[in-house]
Short mmCIF file of C-alpha atoms and ligand atoms in Angstrom, two decimals:
data_model
loop_
_atom_site.label_atom_id
_atom_site.label_comp_id
_atom_site.label_asym_id
_atom_site.label_seq_id
_atom_site.Cartn_x
_atom_site.Cartn_y
_atom_site.Cartn_z
CA MET A 1 14.82 -3.36 9.42
CA ASP A 2 16.63 -6.71 9.87
CA THR A 3 14.29 -7.55 12.76
CA ILE A 4 11.24 -6.88 10.59
CA VAL A 5 12.65 -8.81 7.61
CA SER A 6 13.34 -11.78 9.84
CA LEU A 7 9.91 -11.68 11.50
CA CYS A 8 8.27 -11.42 8.07
CA LYS A 9 10.04 -14.54 6.86
CA ARG A 10 9.68 -16.55 10.07
CA ARG A 11 5.98 -15.86 10.44
CA GLY A 12 4.85 -16.01 6.82
CA TYR A 13 4.43 -12.33 6.01
CA ILE A 14 6.96 -11.82 3.22
CA PHE A 15 9.35 -14.23 1.47
CA GLN A 16 12.12 -13.61 -1.00
CA SER A 17 10.79 -14.26 -4.48
CA SER A 18 12.08 -17.40 -6.26
CA GLU A 19 13.96 -18.23 -3.09
CA ILE A 20 14.64 -21.86 -4.04
CA TYR A 21 16.56 -20.53 -7.09
CA GLY A 22 18.63 -18.18 -4.96
CA GLY A 23 16.11 -15.34 -5.15
CA PHE A 24 15.50 -12.70 -7.81
CA ALA A 25 16.90 -9.23 -7.16
CA SER A 26 14.58 -7.03 -5.09
CA THR A 27 11.41 -9.03 -5.69
CA TRP A 28 9.29 -10.28 -2.82
CA ASP A 29 6.34 -12.61 -2.35
CA TYR A 30 3.64 -12.01 0.23
CA GLY A 31 3.01 -15.13 2.31
CA PRO A 32 -0.33 -16.13 3.86
CA LEU A 33 -0.24 -13.38 6.51
CA GLY A 34 1.28 -10.78 4.20
CA ALA A 35 -1.43 -11.37 1.61
CA GLU A 36 -4.08 -10.78 4.29
CA LEU A 37 -2.38 -7.64 5.59
CA LYS A 38 -1.97 -6.26 2.10
CA ASN A 39 -5.62 -6.95 1.26
CA ASN A 40 -6.66 -5.27 4.51
CA VAL A 41 -4.57 -2.17 3.77
CA LYS A 42 -6.12 -1.91 0.31
CA ALA A 43 -9.62 -2.46 1.74
CA ALA A 44 -9.05 0.24 4.38
CA TRP A 45 -7.95 2.65 1.65
CA TRP A 46 -10.82 1.75 -0.69
CA ARG A 47 -13.34 2.10 2.08
CA ALA A 48 -12.02 5.54 3.11
CA VAL A 49 -11.74 6.97 -0.40
CA VAL A 50 -14.53 5.21 -2.34
CA GLN A 51 -17.15 3.72 -0.02
CA GLU A 52 -17.29 6.53 2.56
CA ARG A 53 -17.42 9.34 -0.03
CA ASP A 54 -19.98 10.15 -2.67
CA ASP A 55 -17.54 12.05 -4.89
CA ILE A 56 -15.16 9.20 -5.81
CA VAL A 57 -15.75 6.08 -7.88
CA GLY A 58 -13.45 3.12 -8.50
CA LEU A 59 -11.75 1.76 -11.60
CA ASP A 60 -9.64 -1.27 -12.52
CA ALA A 61 -7.83 -0.56 -15.78
CA ALA A 62 -5.50 -2.87 -17.74
CA ILE A 63 -1.76 -2.91 -17.08
CA LEU A 64 -0.98 -3.04 -20.81
CA MET A 65 -2.17 0.06 -22.66
CA ALA A 66 -1.81 1.52 -26.12
CA PRO A 67 1.86 2.62 -26.41
CA GLN A 68 0.73 6.10 -27.54
CA VAL A 69 -0.57 6.64 -23.99
CA TRP A 70 3.03 6.80 -22.76
CA VAL A 71 4.07 9.14 -25.54
CA ALA A 72 1.20 11.50 -24.69
CA SER A 73 1.80 11.28 -20.94
CA GLY A 74 5.45 12.26 -21.41
CA HIS A 75 6.82 9.02 -19.98
CA VAL A 76 8.58 7.88 -23.18
CA GLU A 77 10.43 11.17 -23.32
CA GLN A 78 10.89 12.09 -19.68
CA PHE A 79 10.50 9.15 -17.33
CA THR A 80 14.24 8.70 -17.10
CA ASP A 81 17.13 8.51 -14.68
CA PRO A 82 20.63 9.75 -15.58
CA LEU A 83 23.05 6.81 -15.61
CA VAL A 84 26.81 6.39 -15.80
CA ASP A 85 28.80 3.24 -16.63
CA CYS A 86 32.16 2.27 -15.19
CA LYS A 87 34.60 1.88 -18.10
CA GLN A 88 36.57 -0.68 -16.11
CA CYS A 89 34.12 -3.02 -14.31
CA LYS A 90 31.09 -2.13 -16.48
CA GLN A 91 28.79 -1.61 -13.51
CA ARG A 92 26.04 0.96 -13.90
CA PHE A 93 25.06 3.65 -11.39
CA ARG A 94 22.68 6.55 -11.05
CA ALA A 95 24.68 9.68 -11.91
CA ASP A 96 23.29 11.61 -8.94
CA GLN A 97 24.47 8.91 -6.52
CA VAL A 98 28.16 8.70 -7.47
CA GLY A 99 31.13 11.05 -7.60
CA GLU A 100 33.77 11.09 -10.34
CA ARG A 101 35.03 7.53 -9.91
CA CYS A 102 33.30 4.14 -9.77
CA PRO A 103 32.26 3.36 -6.18
CA ALA A 104 32.90 -0.37 -6.82
CA CYS A 105 36.38 -0.41 -8.36
CA GLY A 106 37.51 3.23 -8.56
CA GLY A 107 37.46 3.10 -12.37
CA GLU A 108 36.64 5.99 -14.69
CA LEU A 109 32.96 6.70 -15.34
CA THR A 110 31.29 7.54 -18.66
CA GLU A 111 29.26 10.70 -19.29
CA ALA A 112 25.69 10.47 -17.94
CA ARG A 113 23.04 9.08 -20.33
CA GLN A 114 19.28 9.14 -19.85
CA PHE A 115 17.86 5.69 -19.16
CA ASN A 116 14.08 5.13 -19.49
CA MET A 117 12.63 3.31 -16.50
CA MET A 118 9.65 1.73 -18.28
CA PHE A 119 9.69 -2.04 -18.82
CA LYS A 120 9.17 -2.91 -22.47
CA THR A 121 7.55 -6.01 -23.82
CA PHE A 122 6.15 -7.25 -27.13
CA VAL A 123 2.50 -7.85 -27.83
CA GLY A 124 1.76 -10.67 -30.29
CA PRO A 125 4.13 -13.09 -31.99
CA VAL A 126 6.44 -10.62 -33.73
CA GLU A 127 9.14 -8.93 -31.70
CA ASP A 128 9.58 -5.73 -33.71
CA ASP A 129 9.21 -2.03 -32.94
CA ALA A 130 5.56 -2.01 -33.97
CA ALA A 131 4.77 -4.62 -31.32
CA VAL A 132 6.39 -2.80 -28.39
CA ALA A 133 4.18 -2.19 -25.36
CA TYR A 134 5.06 -1.00 -21.87
CA LEU A 135 4.17 -2.28 -18.44
CA ARG A 136 2.53 0.76 -16.85
CA PRO A 137 4.88 2.75 -14.60
CA GLU A 138 1.91 4.35 -12.81
CA THR A 139 -1.77 3.38 -12.64
CA ALA A 140 -2.78 7.02 -13.16
CA GLN A 141 -2.89 6.91 -16.96
CA GLY A 142 -5.59 4.22 -16.90
CA ILE A 143 -7.71 6.79 -15.08
CA PHE A 144 -6.98 9.70 -17.43
CA VAL A 145 -7.79 7.76 -20.59
CA ASN A 146 -11.10 6.68 -19.00
CA PHE A 147 -12.02 10.15 -17.75
CA ALA A 148 -14.88 10.64 -20.22
CA ASN A 149 -16.13 7.03 -19.91
CA VAL A 150 -16.41 7.31 -16.15
CA GLN A 151 -17.73 10.85 -16.04
CA THR A 152 -20.57 10.19 -18.47
CA THR A 153 -21.57 6.69 -17.32
CA MET A 154 -21.58 7.69 -13.64
CA ARG A 155 -23.10 11.16 -14.38
CA LYS A 156 -20.43 12.83 -12.24
CA LYS A 157 -20.10 16.57 -11.81
CA LEU A 158 -16.92 18.36 -10.75
CA PRO A 159 -15.35 18.03 -8.27
CA PHE A 160 -15.12 14.24 -8.41
CA GLY A 161 -12.44 11.60 -8.34
CA ILE A 162 -11.53 8.19 -9.71
CA ALA A 163 -9.65 5.74 -7.51
CA GLN A 164 -7.65 2.72 -8.54
CA ILE A 165 -5.39 0.10 -6.99
CA GLY A 166 -3.05 -1.93 -9.13
CA LYS A 167 0.42 -3.06 -10.05
CA ALA A 168 2.97 -0.73 -11.59
CA PHE A 169 6.47 -1.50 -12.87
CA ARG A 170 9.66 0.53 -13.01
CA ASN A 171 13.11 -0.60 -13.95
CA GLU A 172 14.64 1.01 -10.87
CA ILE A 173 18.43 1.22 -10.90
CA THR A 174 18.77 1.19 -7.14
CA PRO A 175 15.96 -0.86 -5.63
CA GLY A 176 16.33 -1.90 -2.02
CA ASN A 177 15.44 -1.51 1.63
CA PHE A 178 13.30 -4.66 1.54
CA THR A 179 9.91 -3.90 -0.06
CA PHE A 180 10.44 -0.12 0.05
CA ARG A 181 11.74 0.21 -3.50
CA THR A 182 11.14 -2.63 -5.95
CA ARG A 183 10.67 -2.98 -9.68
CA GLU A 184 7.20 -4.46 -9.39
CA PHE A 185 4.94 -2.78 -6.85
CA GLU A 186 1.37 -1.80 -6.23
CA GLN A 187 -0.09 1.69 -6.16
CA MET A 188 -3.25 3.20 -4.65
CA GLU A 189 -4.06 6.29 -6.68
CA ILE A 190 -6.78 8.89 -6.84
CA GLU A 191 -7.13 11.40 -9.65
CA TYR A 192 -9.41 14.10 -8.27
CA PHE A 193 -10.80 16.44 -10.95
CA VAL A 194 -11.58 20.01 -9.97
CA LYS A 195 -12.44 23.33 -11.52
CA PRO A 196 -9.28 25.35 -12.33
CA GLY A 197 -8.78 27.98 -9.66
CA THR A 198 -10.05 25.66 -6.92
CA ASP A 199 -7.04 23.34 -7.29
CA GLU A 200 -4.89 24.85 -4.55
CA GLU A 201 -7.67 24.62 -2.01
CA TRP A 202 -8.35 20.99 -2.98
CA HIS A 203 -4.65 20.23 -2.84
CA ARG A 204 -4.57 21.44 0.78
CA ARG A 205 -7.66 19.38 1.66
CA TRP A 206 -6.22 16.23 0.15
CA ILE A 207 -2.92 16.65 1.97
CA GLU A 208 -4.81 16.79 5.29
CA ASP A 209 -7.15 13.95 4.38
CA ARG A 210 -4.44 11.57 3.34
CA PHE A 211 -2.25 12.35 6.33
CA ALA A 212 -5.21 11.60 8.62
CA TRP A 213 -5.78 8.22 6.96
CA TYR A 214 -2.47 6.85 8.24
CA THR A 215 -3.14 7.87 11.84
CA ARG A 216 -6.73 6.57 11.62
CA PHE A 217 -5.26 3.12 11.10
CA GLY A 218 -2.88 3.41 14.00
CA MET A 219 0.34 4.80 12.53
CA ARG A 220 2.02 6.93 15.17
CA ARG A 221 1.84 10.67 14.53
CA GLU A 222 5.46 11.22 15.55
CA ASN A 223 6.63 8.84 12.81
CA LEU A 224 4.85 10.77 10.05
CA ARG A 225 5.62 14.12 8.47
CA LEU A 226 4.84 16.17 5.39
CA ARG A 227 7.52 17.44 3.05
CA GLN A 228 7.13 19.75 0.10
CA HIS A 229 9.04 18.85 -3.08
CA GLU A 230 11.82 21.14 -4.18
CA PRO A 231 11.27 22.45 -7.74
CA ASP A 232 14.04 20.19 -9.07
CA GLU A 233 12.40 17.05 -7.63
CA LEU A 234 9.01 17.58 -9.25
CA ALA A 235 7.83 15.01 -11.78
CA HIS A 236 7.45 16.34 -15.33
CA TYR A 237 3.66 16.66 -14.93
CA ALA A 238 3.51 18.27 -11.48
CA ARG A 239 3.19 21.91 -10.49
CA SER A 240 3.62 21.19 -6.79
CA CYS A 241 3.79 18.09 -4.64
CA TYR A 242 3.84 17.14 -0.96
CA ASP A 243 5.03 13.80 0.31
CA VAL A 244 3.70 12.01 3.34
CA GLU A 245 6.90 10.58 4.80
CA TYR A 246 7.43 7.86 7.37
CA ARG A 247 10.38 7.53 9.72
CA PHE A 248 11.72 4.25 8.31
CA PRO A 249 14.80 2.60 9.85
CA MET A 250 16.85 4.03 6.95
CA GLY A 251 15.49 7.55 7.56
CA TRP A 252 12.49 9.65 6.57
CA SER A 253 11.16 8.32 3.26
CA GLU A 254 8.12 8.78 1.04
CA LEU A 255 4.92 6.81 1.59
CA GLU A 256 2.69 8.84 -0.68
CA GLY A 257 2.93 11.85 -2.95
CA ILE A 258 0.06 14.32 -3.27
CA ALA A 259 0.58 16.31 -6.44
CA ASN A 260 -1.15 19.06 -8.35
CA ARG A 261 -0.97 17.69 -11.92
CA THR A 262 -2.88 20.68 -13.35
CA ASP A 263 -4.69 19.95 -16.64
CA TYR A 264 -1.51 18.47 -18.14
CA ASP A 265 -2.70 14.88 -18.69
CA LEU A 266 -6.21 15.57 -20.01
CA ARG A 267 -4.81 18.13 -22.45
CA GLN A 268 -2.04 15.81 -23.61
CA HIS A 269 -4.46 12.93 -24.23
CA THR A 270 -6.86 15.23 -26.03
CA GLU A 271 -4.07 16.36 -28.33
CA PHE A 272 -2.68 12.89 -29.01
CA SER A 273 -5.97 10.91 -29.24
CA HIS A 274 -7.99 13.66 -30.97
CA LYS A 275 -10.81 12.88 -28.50
CA ASP A 276 -12.00 15.85 -26.52
CA LEU A 277 -11.48 15.24 -22.80
CA SER A 278 -12.64 18.68 -21.70
CA TYR A 279 -15.58 19.03 -19.33
CA PHE A 280 -18.82 20.93 -19.84
CA ASP A 281 -19.80 22.66 -16.62
CA PRO A 282 -23.62 22.72 -16.50
CA GLU A 283 -23.64 25.41 -13.82
CA THR A 284 -21.55 28.02 -15.59
CA GLU A 285 -22.15 26.63 -19.12
CA GLU A 286 -18.40 26.78 -19.73
CA ARG A 287 -16.18 24.12 -21.24
CA TYR A 288 -12.73 23.64 -19.75
CA PHE A 289 -10.06 21.08 -18.85
CA PRO A 290 -10.34 20.11 -15.17
CA TYR A 291 -7.29 20.37 -12.95
CA VAL A 292 -6.20 17.23 -11.16
CA ILE A 293 -5.10 16.64 -7.58
CA GLU A 294 -3.41 13.27 -7.28
CA PRO A 295 -2.88 11.45 -3.98
CA SER A 296 -0.68 8.51 -4.98
CA GLY A 297 0.51 5.96 -2.45
CA GLY A 298 2.40 2.69 -2.57
CA VAL A 299 0.75 -0.40 -1.13
CA ASP A 300 4.00 -2.21 -0.38
CA ARG A 301 5.59 0.75 1.39
CA THR A 302 2.46 1.36 3.40
CA VAL A 303 2.34 -2.30 4.45
CA LEU A 304 6.00 -2.08 5.48
CA ALA A 305 5.44 1.12 7.45
CA PHE A 306 2.43 -0.38 9.27
CA LEU A 307 4.54 -3.43 10.18
CA ILE A 308 7.45 -1.35 11.44
CA ASP A 309 5.17 0.99 13.36
CA ALA A 310 3.28 -1.88 15.00
CA TYR A 311 6.42 -3.74 16.12
CA HIS A 312 7.00 -3.61 19.88
CA GLU A 313 9.27 -5.48 22.22
CA GLU A 314 8.35 -5.41 25.88
CA GLN A 315 9.33 -7.07 29.11
CA VAL A 316 6.62 -9.26 30.65
CA ARG A 317 7.59 -11.15 33.81
CA GLN A 318 11.31 -11.55 32.97
CA GLU A 319 10.48 -12.49 29.39
CA LYS A 320 10.68 -10.54 26.18
CA ARG A 321 7.28 -10.22 24.51
CA VAL A 322 7.22 -9.30 20.83
CA VAL A 323 3.87 -7.85 19.83
CA LEU A 324 2.62 -6.40 16.56
CA ARG A 325 0.11 -3.76 17.57
CA LEU A 326 -1.61 -3.67 14.22
CA HIS A 327 -4.95 -1.89 14.01
CA PRO A 328 -7.64 -4.61 14.18
CA ALA A 329 -8.83 -3.63 10.70
CA LEU A 330 -5.37 -4.47 9.34
CA ALA A 331 -4.47 -7.52 11.43
CA PRO A 332 -4.31 -10.62 9.18
CA ILE A 333 -5.91 -12.95 11.74
CA LYS A 334 -8.63 -11.46 13.92
CA VAL A 335 -8.97 -14.28 16.43
CA ALA A 336 -7.13 -17.44 17.41
CA VAL A 337 -9.02 -20.24 19.14
CA LEU A 338 -6.78 -22.25 21.44
CA PRO A 339 -7.68 -25.31 23.50
CA LEU A 340 -5.77 -25.38 26.77
CA LEU A 341 -5.19 -29.12 26.52
CA ARG A 342 -4.87 -30.77 23.14
CA ASN A 343 -5.12 -34.31 24.47
CA ARG A 344 -8.70 -33.84 25.71
CA PRO A 345 -10.94 -34.62 22.70
CA GLU A 346 -14.08 -33.04 24.21
CA LEU A 347 -12.19 -29.80 24.80
CA VAL A 348 -10.67 -29.83 21.31
CA GLN A 349 -14.16 -30.36 19.90
CA VAL A 350 -15.58 -27.30 21.69
CA ALA A 351 -12.69 -25.18 20.41
CA ARG A 352 -13.01 -26.50 16.86
CA ASP A 353 -16.77 -25.86 16.88
CA LEU A 354 -16.23 -22.27 18.03
CA ALA A 355 -13.58 -21.70 15.34
CA ALA A 356 -15.99 -23.05 12.70
CA ARG A 357 -18.67 -20.61 13.87
CA LEU A 358 -16.25 -17.70 13.77
CA ARG A 359 -14.80 -18.43 10.32
CA PRO A 360 -17.66 -17.04 8.18
CA ARG A 361 -17.42 -13.76 10.11
CA MET A 362 -13.69 -13.12 10.44
CA MET A 363 -10.24 -14.58 9.72
CA THR A 364 -9.87 -17.25 12.38
CA MET A 365 -6.97 -19.53 13.27
CA TYR A 366 -7.25 -22.72 15.29
CA ASP A 367 -4.01 -23.79 16.94
CA ASP A 368 -3.25 -26.59 19.38
CA THR A 369 0.35 -27.28 18.45
CA ALA A 370 2.06 -25.93 21.59
CA SER A 371 1.56 -24.91 25.20
CA ILE A 372 -0.77 -21.98 25.82
CA GLY A 373 2.12 -19.65 26.66
CA ARG A 374 3.79 -20.34 23.32
CA LEU A 375 0.50 -20.07 21.46
CA TYR A 376 -0.10 -16.60 22.92
CA ARG A 377 3.45 -15.51 22.02
CA ARG A 378 2.94 -16.68 18.44
CA GLN A 379 -0.33 -14.75 18.08
CA ASP A 380 1.16 -11.62 19.69
CA GLU A 381 4.03 -11.76 17.23
CA ILE A 382 1.70 -11.88 14.21
CA GLY A 383 -0.60 -9.20 15.63
CA THR A 384 -3.81 -11.18 16.32
CA PRO A 385 -6.04 -8.86 18.38
CA PHE A 386 -7.91 -11.62 20.25
CA CYS A 387 -7.25 -15.13 21.51
CA VAL A 388 -10.01 -17.36 22.89
CA THR A 389 -8.91 -20.13 25.22
CA VAL A 390 -11.14 -23.11 25.88
CA ASP A 391 -10.28 -24.86 29.16
CA VAL A 392 -11.62 -27.70 31.28
CA ASP A 393 -14.17 -25.45 33.00
CA SER A 394 -15.59 -24.57 29.58
CA LEU A 395 -17.07 -28.07 29.41
CA ASP A 396 -19.28 -27.32 32.43
CA ASP A 397 -19.93 -23.58 32.35
CA HIS A 398 -19.91 -23.20 28.52
CA GLN A 399 -17.68 -20.15 28.87
CA ALA A 400 -14.25 -19.35 27.48
CA THR A 401 -11.54 -16.75 28.12
CA VAL A 402 -11.06 -13.93 25.63
CA ARG A 403 -7.61 -12.29 25.81
CA GLU A 404 -6.91 -8.91 24.23
CA ARG A 405 -3.49 -8.55 22.58
CA ASP A 406 -2.26 -5.13 23.73
CA SER A 407 -3.47 -5.02 27.35
CA MET A 408 -3.38 -8.82 27.77
CA ALA A 409 -6.63 -8.29 29.74
CA GLN A 410 -8.83 -11.38 29.94
CA VAL A 411 -12.61 -11.66 30.18
CA ARG A 412 -14.64 -14.81 30.57
CA LEU A 413 -17.72 -14.95 28.35
CA PRO A 414 -20.41 -17.47 27.38
CA ILE A 415 -19.09 -19.25 24.28
CA ALA A 416 -22.38 -18.65 22.46
CA GLU A 417 -21.88 -14.88 22.80
CA ILE A 418 -18.25 -14.75 21.71
CA PRO A 419 -18.80 -14.31 17.94
CA ASP A 420 -21.07 -11.26 18.39
CA TYR A 421 -18.75 -9.87 21.07
CA LEU A 422 -15.74 -10.09 18.76
CA VAL A 423 -17.57 -8.61 15.77
CA GLU A 424 -18.45 -5.66 18.00
CA GLN A 425 -14.87 -5.27 19.27
CA LEU A 426 -13.47 -5.40 15.74
CA ARG A 427 -15.88 -2.87 14.22
CA TRP A 428 -14.12 0.10 12.49
N1 GAP B 501 1.10 8.74 -10.42
C1 GAP B 501 2.03 9.40 -9.59
C2 GAP B 501 3.16 8.56 -9.22
O1 GAP B 501 3.30 7.46 -9.71
P1 GAP B 501 5.27 8.46 -7.66
O2 GAP B 501 5.67 9.36 -6.55
O3 GAP B 501 6.26 8.16 -8.72
O4 GAP B 501 3.97 9.14 -8.28
C3 GAP B 501 3.67 7.12 -6.15
O5 GAP B 501 4.73 7.10 -7.04
C4 GAP B 501 3.90 6.14 -5.01
O6 GAP B 501 4.17 4.84 -5.54
C5 GAP B 501 5.12 6.47 -4.16
O7 GAP B 501 4.79 7.39 -3.14
C6 GAP B 501 5.48 5.13 -3.59
O8 GAP B 501 4.71 4.85 -2.43
C7 GAP B 501 5.09 4.17 -4.69
N2 GAP B 501 6.27 3.77 -5.45
C8 GAP B 501 6.84 4.44 -6.47
N3 GAP B 501 7.93 3.78 -6.92
C9 GAP B 501 8.04 2.66 -6.17
C10 GAP B 501 8.95 1.55 -6.15
N4 GAP B 501 9.94 1.45 -7.02
N5 GAP B 501 8.76 0.58 -5.21
C11 GAP B 501 7.74 0.66 -4.34
N6 GAP B 501 6.84 1.66 -4.33
C12 GAP B 501 6.98 2.66 -5.22
#
């Protein structure tokens, strides 16, 4: 993990938040390359679950919602962790992670108390109980409260789903492991509504589908596994849940949970809002509450897992080569254009012209700040799938060398054909 953290900082993937003020506990900022990677991960997810399917539509709901939402959903009552305080040093711990004495000073611990993990804030100028609102701890509720809006405006019939990507906030007691567990994070969630009785079959299909998504984008099969939740781990709304886990440096840990939420949420919101969120089935002419299968993944964890999985060190001619074998769809920069000699203006001009032609079609980087060997190493380390080198011969034969990241194979192509060639190579 230290290697990845250091690469992320050195190369502009992820920085400590508020670093110039000494940082802010467990918060991270995505740098120029991290922002690209994160956008690409979200785009790959959106494309697989919204664009490539005709049974799922997207949504982008507000982070702040009516506080009653969180009463109805059960989060005010049940979204809690048991905590203990040390009577001596006053530090606070999760009860399930400590023994009888304080792990910091050996002092006596208090009885466990339930601590709600939702962040509270105040809406408007008066900071009283009536103005309390919560930062959403999951994006899912924005989908449930819009179930009828989406179903009627998009004329959807069961089974269908609603997908959403957005920030969620939890006042985690033990954040850590870099971006794995933080208090502010981003989720990619689908609520997939099905006829009761078909839920178990759909649950199975979604488990397979979501597992396959990670390998489609290059995550190694041997680093992924499925794990069923024990009854005592299940969230208050779930009947059963499977996690897709990744073999992180700290051990197997959850990337995504795929839960059967039954009709719990739609029933709760119907009861609390007095708006009927049941569904009229035109085929059977019955009215019922759909069951919900929920694949819910974390963007930040997925980004971290893709980075870890892509990281390779290899020996090339007595030298260590660090290469990020990111899937081309995820790589932040798709091509780097490198002039072999930076003190030859005509050569620099050809390279700059090519980069300008590539930019409207893909993320392109022009770099002439080091020797070609160093420039290649830099691009390998950030995972750029292709480098194009313009050399002295290019001035006469109007060709340039395209180098592929993983095989390091080189082909010489007419410069005019390079943009189409790369678009073709990068298609997914
Ligand atoms: N709506 C269901 C739900 O929120 P969850 O298992 O609590 O289920 C779903 O969260 C996903 O969100 C997790 O699999 C994880 O990837 C991500 N996630 C949850 N808490 C997180 C945290 N504190 N930091 C980073 N990601 C988190």
